[in-house]
């Protein structure tokens, strides 16, 4: 496009030069032709009669020169106008073309160079600012997140430290399951064993057909004698006249209160011989003799009725005694069922305390657990070393100790309840003996 513009410019300049040259040549070049002069009739060359000036004037002002000059002027003017018009058109066209080129260049430069470059620069600047703002925001968020994470970790560590149980707390947590189990068996055994003694006390015929206690006190005593001589008899007692010539298989077990009850942390009540020995010991303590039965013929009179009512009082008092005694035994009842139970979870502590392994039970009782937790585990330095721990674990151990102390107090309260009933039963008998009925009552009620 630039070469085409240059060519047009050179062509217009050349045409303009040619136009001036043609005009100059048309005005300044004269064409030769044969002259014709005015002559006389005589046939000789001559000058016009009016003279040369007249002739020249006639030629110039006549019909030859001036019309030709006017034609030349008109022609030249027309040519000049056409040339100037073409020149003007060419100049206008060139100006328009140059203007268009400049406009196109400016448009191209603006739309395809400067404006995209400015847009890209603006976008880059904005992007950079936005990216910088985003990064700064990200840095701020990261700082906040780091502070939050640090605070969260600090609180987590603090919470974990405060909530992390020590070894002794874990021991108490392990034993708590056994405490619940032993409590269930302890109460169930105490209730069942106490009720099991009731038929003998009350001469109950529905308990066992042919039971000696259903017949008479003498029959019951004979049955106890036979059991003694065949099971518990010691030949050395009563100066050698103990009722047997040799010691029996379970000699003295019916009177060995310390060995059978208090010397054992857990009594193996699942063994029939041991359970029978415990029952016979408590029977010797609570009820060595039973009341005799009231004959049916006596029930129609006042003495027979009084004897039956006295028997009711007797049975109630014996139940109180049996319940107190079996409460002591039930605290030593095994904490589970089966013949050989699970491993003793107290064994490690008892071994560290130097306890004879023969005292260990595979199914520790309520009494054994309390003995270990409240006495034996403090006998070594292991417990004190384990308490070199966080303050929170020492506080938890205080709670554990208070819980076991509360359980001991609860056991003592239960025992005091039973002791209170025993005192009430004893006091009622003493009051009856010390303050009998009035003479009027004695006159109406005949006692045996």
XYZ file of C-alpha atoms in Angstrom:
448
model
C 0.000 0.000 0.000
C 2.951 2.345 0.663
C 4.505 1.601 -2.767
C 1.201 2.292 -4.512
C 0.936 5.693 -2.797
C 4.465 6.623 -3.777
C 3.789 5.650 -7.398
C 0.713 7.805 -7.523
C 2.612 10.763 -6.110
C 5.417 10.461 -8.727
C 2.853 10.073 -11.501
C 0.955 13.218 -10.471
C 4.200 15.249 -10.267
C 5.259 14.047 -13.716
C 1.857 14.880 -15.208
C 2.007 18.337 -13.682
C 5.469 18.992 -15.240
C 4.290 17.723 -18.633
C 1.227 19.959 -18.446
C 3.353 23.060 -17.783
C 5.785 22.127 -20.539
C 2.963 21.597 -23.061
C 1.463 24.951 -22.205
C 4.778 26.676 -22.512
C 5.437 25.124 -25.891
C 1.969 25.947 -27.179
C 2.428 29.631 -26.327
C 6.067 30.189 -27.237
C 6.561 28.106 -30.462
C 5.493 29.634 -33.778
C 4.626 27.534 -36.841
C 6.036 28.683 -40.137
C 3.718 29.248 -43.084
C 3.742 31.064 -46.389
C 3.054 34.747 -45.976
C 0.780 36.579 -48.182
C 1.170 40.276 -48.600
C -1.154 42.842 -50.100
C -0.016 43.557 -53.639
C -0.841 45.922 -56.333
C -2.393 44.959 -59.453
C 0.762 45.522 -61.189
C 2.134 42.210 -60.025
C 5.134 43.501 -57.993
C 5.809 43.154 -54.283
C 4.623 46.060 -52.314
C 3.525 47.450 -49.050
C -0.059 48.066 -48.351
C -1.237 51.492 -49.213
C -2.119 52.495 -45.698
C 1.245 51.395 -44.503
C 2.863 48.693 -42.241
C 1.233 49.907 -39.091
C -2.138 49.791 -40.670
C -1.435 46.328 -41.950
C -0.282 45.090 -38.544
C -3.186 46.640 -36.780
C -5.501 45.100 -39.291
C -3.942 41.716 -38.691
C -4.016 41.982 -34.912
C -7.360 43.619 -34.487
C -8.918 41.849 -37.402
C -10.507 38.500 -37.525
C -7.315 36.441 -37.398
C -5.146 37.169 -34.350
C -7.618 38.145 -31.688
C -9.961 35.261 -32.282
C -7.020 32.869 -32.259
C -5.712 34.429 -29.060
C -9.147 34.108 -27.476
C -9.311 30.479 -28.581
C -5.836 29.811 -27.222
C -6.656 31.531 -23.943
C -9.913 29.609 -23.652
C -8.206 26.352 -24.535
C -5.366 27.012 -22.120
C -7.806 28.003 -19.407
C -9.816 24.870 -20.016
C -6.684 22.764 -19.951
C -5.496 24.594 -16.864
C -8.856 24.089 -15.125
C -8.913 20.428 -16.062
C -5.307 20.026 -14.906
C -5.935 21.946 -11.697
C -9.119 19.935 -11.114
C -7.218 16.715 -11.640
C -4.410 18.067 -9.497
C -6.893 19.000 -6.786
C -8.601 15.652 -7.076
C -5.253 13.908 -6.903
C -4.217 16.030 -3.942
C -7.581 15.382 -2.224
C -7.322 11.713 -2.992
C -3.808 11.611 -1.634
C -4.833 13.586 1.415
C -7.792 11.212 1.911
C -5.549 8.241 1.322
C -2.926 9.568 3.689
C -5.666 10.371 6.182
C -7.100 6.878 5.811
C -3.645 5.386 6.134
C -2.946 7.468 9.203
C -6.406 6.608 10.591
C -5.913 2.924 9.784
C -2.458 3.001 11.329
C -3.745 4.776 14.380
C -6.691 2.331 14.567
C -4.384 -0.607 14.085
C -1.920 0.792 16.583
C -4.727 1.502 19.081
C -6.881 -1.574 18.695
C -4.168 -4.151 18.041
C -1.119 -2.757 19.822
C -1.590 0.006 22.349
C -5.056 -0.860 23.706
C -4.343 -4.616 24.146
C -0.991 -3.738 25.645
C -2.615 -1.269 28.024
C -5.339 -3.799 28.826
C -2.759 -6.503 29.418
C -0.716 -4.121 31.537
C -3.821 -3.068 33.473
C -4.858 -6.695 33.869
C -1.392 -7.612 35.018
C -1.312 -4.718 37.446
C -4.782 -5.570 38.758
C -3.940 -9.253 38.774
C -0.748 -8.564 40.629
C -2.578 -6.367 43.111
C -5.336 -8.936 43.455
C -2.825 -11.744 43.749
C -0.879 -9.720 46.264
C -4.065 -9.012 48.218
C -4.994 -12.667 47.980
C -1.558 -13.716 49.177
C -1.657 -11.186 51.992
C -5.122 -12.452 52.911
C -3.812 -16.002 52.703
C -0.876 -15.068 54.901
C -3.266 -13.488 57.396
C -5.523 -16.559 57.259
C -2.499 -18.806 57.668
C -1.384 -16.829 60.677
C -4.882 -17.049 62.117
C -5.020 -20.765 61.312
C -1.605 -21.298 62.883
C -2.644 -19.408 65.981
C -5.886 -21.378 66.088
C -4.042 -24.672 65.580
C -1.551 -23.736 68.257
C -4.353 -22.814 70.638
C -6.248 -25.982 69.716
C -3.167 -28.125 70.278
C -2.457 -26.333 73.540
C -5.984 -26.912 74.730
C -5.923 -30.493 73.449
C -2.699 -31.192 75.301
C -4.034 -29.480 78.407
C -7.331 -31.357 78.154
C -5.523 -34.627 77.513
C -3.264 -33.969 80.481
C -6.245 -33.164 82.658
C -8.306 -36.113 81.430
C -5.524 -38.701 81.057
C -5.974 -41.275 83.815
C -3.027 -42.612 85.739
C -2.216 -46.223 86.507
C -4.027 -46.180 89.827
C -7.166 -44.750 88.250
C -7.030 -47.521 85.651
C -6.719 -50.049 88.463
C -9.805 -48.618 90.136
C -11.639 -48.639 86.808
C -10.733 -52.276 86.250
C -11.844 -53.277 89.722
C -15.135 -51.381 89.500
C -16.553 -54.071 87.215
C -15.609 -56.741 89.738
C -17.143 -54.677 92.533
C -20.494 -54.635 90.775
C -20.316 -58.365 90.179
C -19.344 -59.192 93.749
C -22.081 -56.931 95.089
C -24.707 -58.863 93.145
C -23.436 -62.263 94.323
C -22.963 -61.017 97.886
C -26.553 -59.866 98.272
C -27.961 -62.894 96.490
C -25.970 -65.319 98.645
C -26.820 -63.558 101.908
C -30.535 -63.616 101.126
C -30.603 -67.216 99.904
C -28.472 -68.586 102.745
C -30.536 -66.821 105.424
C -33.816 -68.066 103.964
C -32.363 -71.583 103.652
C -32.045 -71.766 107.460
C -35.682 -70.834 108.008
C -37.282 -74.330 107.534
C -35.197 -75.827 110.377
C -36.037 -72.919 112.676
C -39.748 -73.201 111.994
C -40.037 -77.043 111.902
C -41.260 -76.652 108.331
C -42.586 -79.938 106.927
C -42.653 -78.656 103.327
C -38.893 -78.087 103.183
C -37.752 -81.695 103.174
C -39.753 -84.847 103.750
C -38.505 -86.730 106.786
C -36.250 -83.897 108.000
C -35.402 -84.414 111.688
C -36.364 -80.847 112.536
C -39.899 -81.621 111.363
C -40.227 -84.408 113.907
C -38.946 -83.028 117.170
C -36.055 -81.243 118.821
C -34.697 -84.630 119.972
C -34.708 -85.996 116.424
C -32.893 -82.863 115.217
C -30.285 -83.218 117.946
C -29.753 -86.880 117.052
C -29.254 -85.937 113.400
C -26.703 -83.289 114.348
C -24.899 -85.805 116.584
C -24.594 -88.301 113.791
C -23.272 -85.609 111.437
C -20.753 -84.539 114.049
C -19.426 -88.015 114.758
C -19.100 -88.910 111.075
C -17.772 -85.637 109.748
C -16.269 -83.208 112.281
C -15.391 -85.325 115.326
C -12.006 -84.843 117.000
C -11.035 -87.884 119.071
C -9.008 -85.841 121.551
C -11.868 -83.682 122.741
C -13.799 -84.342 125.960
C -10.886 -86.215 127.478
C -10.893 -88.693 124.628
C -14.592 -89.427 124.908
C -15.706 -87.236 122.009
C -17.930 -89.787 120.298
C -15.363 -91.151 117.830
C -12.234 -93.251 118.006
C -10.460 -91.414 115.163
C -10.455 -87.934 113.675
C -12.995 -87.599 110.906
C -12.432 -86.290 107.395
C -13.332 -82.645 108.191
C -12.283 -82.555 111.776
C -13.153 -79.350 113.656
C -14.378 -77.504 110.580
C -17.764 -76.892 112.198
C -16.108 -74.837 114.957
C -13.114 -73.300 113.130
C -14.585 -69.819 112.821
C -11.263 -68.086 112.266
C -9.843 -70.601 109.790
C -13.017 -71.045 107.772
C -14.271 -67.441 107.761
C -11.924 -64.701 108.960
C -8.650 -66.173 107.697
C -9.964 -66.330 104.138
C -10.370 -63.241 102.008
C -12.579 -65.248 99.665
C -14.428 -68.352 100.823
C -14.805 -71.041 98.157
C -18.525 -71.481 98.668
C -18.848 -73.329 95.354
C -17.216 -76.346 97.027
C -20.010 -78.342 98.747
C -17.855 -79.379 101.732
C -16.795 -75.783 102.403
C -20.320 -74.469 102.061
C -21.603 -77.176 104.430
C -18.900 -76.384 106.965
C -19.805 -72.686 106.914
C -23.503 -73.493 107.363
C -22.753 -75.801 110.299
C -20.508 -73.179 111.949
C -23.240 -70.566 111.783
C -25.798 -73.131 112.925
C -23.677 -73.876 115.995
C -23.473 -70.136 116.723
C -27.021 -69.032 115.960
C -29.197 -72.056 116.656
C -27.646 -75.128 118.242
C -31.085 -76.189 119.400
C -34.483 -75.658 117.879
C -37.896 -75.290 119.467
C -39.913 -78.382 119.819
C -43.097 -78.663 117.827
C -46.439 -77.773 119.386
C -48.770 -80.778 119.305
C -51.966 -80.240 117.333
C -54.071 -81.004 120.364
C -52.651 -77.973 122.172
C -53.658 -75.467 119.494
C -57.198 -75.287 120.857
C -56.067 -73.912 124.200
C -54.439 -70.649 125.263
C -51.106 -72.254 126.102
C -50.800 -73.889 122.702
C -51.620 -70.670 120.900
C -49.137 -68.750 123.026
C -46.491 -71.370 122.248
C -47.095 -70.947 118.478
C -46.841 -67.144 118.771
C -43.694 -67.499 120.862
C -42.317 -69.681 118.070
C -42.978 -66.848 115.580
C -40.977 -64.472 117.746
C -38.246 -67.078 118.019
C -38.078 -67.529 114.237
C -37.895 -63.768 113.637
C -35.032 -63.383 116.098
C -33.175 -66.307 114.550
C -33.569 -64.753 111.114
C -31.968 -61.574 112.436
C -29.051 -63.569 113.846
C -28.602 -65.619 110.689
C -28.755 -62.489 108.499
C -26.010 -60.780 110.518
C -23.818 -63.868 110.412
C -24.327 -64.545 106.732
C -23.645 -60.859 106.007
C -20.073 -61.439 107.221
C -19.784 -64.564 105.094
C -21.398 -63.002 102.027
C -18.720 -60.299 101.918
C -16.295 -63.182 101.322
C -18.435 -64.929 98.702
C -16.756 -65.451 95.290
C -17.478 -62.780 92.739
C -18.372 -65.057 89.834
C -19.712 -68.493 88.973
C -18.082 -71.647 87.723
C -15.514 -74.040 89.060
C -12.292 -72.322 88.044
C -12.855 -68.715 87.165
C -10.994 -65.980 85.382
C -7.463 -64.802 86.362
C -7.313 -62.807 89.532
C -7.039 -59.162 88.506
C -5.657 -58.398 92.001
C -2.798 -60.866 91.741
C -0.081 -58.406 90.706
C -0.822 -56.007 93.531
C -1.041 -58.789 96.113
C 2.203 -60.343 94.859
C 3.973 -56.955 95.089
C 2.662 -56.568 98.641
C 4.176 -59.942 99.613
C 0.880 -61.759 100.220
C 0.985 -65.554 100.293
C -0.345 -66.802 96.918
C -2.439 -69.380 98.768
C -4.719 -66.504 99.769
C -5.340 -65.586 96.152
C -8.725 -66.464 94.687
C -9.481 -66.791 90.968
C -12.824 -65.134 91.731
C -12.110 -62.443 94.339
C -14.842 -61.465 96.725
C -16.014 -58.058 97.846
C -13.903 -58.417 100.990
C -10.768 -59.369 99.013
C -11.098 -56.425 96.661
C -11.584 -53.992 99.530
C -8.636 -55.518 101.397
C -6.327 -55.027 98.427
C -7.521 -51.543 97.511
C -7.640 -50.140 101.054
C -4.691 -51.914 102.678
C -2.354 -54.143 100.709
C -1.488 -51.890 97.770
C -0.112 -49.253 100.147
C 2.425 -51.683 101.589
C 4.955 -51.194 98.791
C 6.552 -48.141 97.210
C 4.992 -48.902 93.837
C 1.837 -47.027 94.687
C 3.765 -43.932 95.803
C 5.916 -43.980 92.665
C 2.846 -44.193 90.441
C 1.435 -41.132 92.194
C 4.382 -39.019 90.991
C 2.151 -37.793 88.227
C 0.023 -34.844 87.123
C -1.863 -33.012 89.863
C -5.101 -34.075 88.201
C -4.245 -37.765 88.667
C -3.527 -37.155 92.336
C -6.920 -35.482 92.600
C -8.521 -38.449 90.842
C -6.798 -40.804 93.257
C -8.266 -38.808 96.116
C -11.691 -39.341 94.584
C -10.958 -43.071 94.226
C -9.883 -43.293 97.860
C -12.957 -41.392 98.978
C -15.132 -43.758 96.941
C -13.634 -46.835 98.622
C -13.946 -45.163 102.004
C -17.590 -44.487 101.226
C -18.044 -48.165 100.349
C -16.450 -49.181 103.638
C -18.730 -46.805 105.496
C -21.688 -48.288 103.612
C -20.610 -51.796 104.674
C -20.272 -50.619 108.261
C -23.703 -49.010 108.086
C -25.212 -52.279 106.843
C -23.477 -54.138 109.646
C -24.722 -51.595 112.193
C -28.257 -52.084 110.881
C -28.002 -55.809 111.537
C -26.331 -55.244 114.878
C -29.178 -52.891 115.799
C -31.713 -55.612 115.039
C -29.748 -58.130 117.124
C -29.701 -55.700 120.030
C -33.423 -55.147 119.601
C -34.070 -58.915 119.672
C -31.878 -59.302 122.757
C -33.436 -56.312 124.469
C -36.940 -57.610 123.820
C -36.100 -60.898 125.544
C -34.507 -59.137 128.474
C -37.438 -56.758 128.826
C -39.850 -59.689 128.748
C -37.877 -61.494 131.461
C -37.361 -58.393 133.610
C -40.892 -57.025 133.295
C -43.461 -59.825 132.979
C -47.111 -59.283 132.278
C -49.340 -57.785 134.963
C -51.047 -60.168 137.470
C -54.331 -59.704 135.625
C -52.734 -60.816 132.427
C -51.046 -63.681 134.156
C -54.424 -64.807 135.461
C -55.991 -64.885 132.008
C -53.024 -66.322 130.078
C -51.388 -69.519 131.218
C -47.835 -70.022 130.032
C -46.108 -73.341 129.794
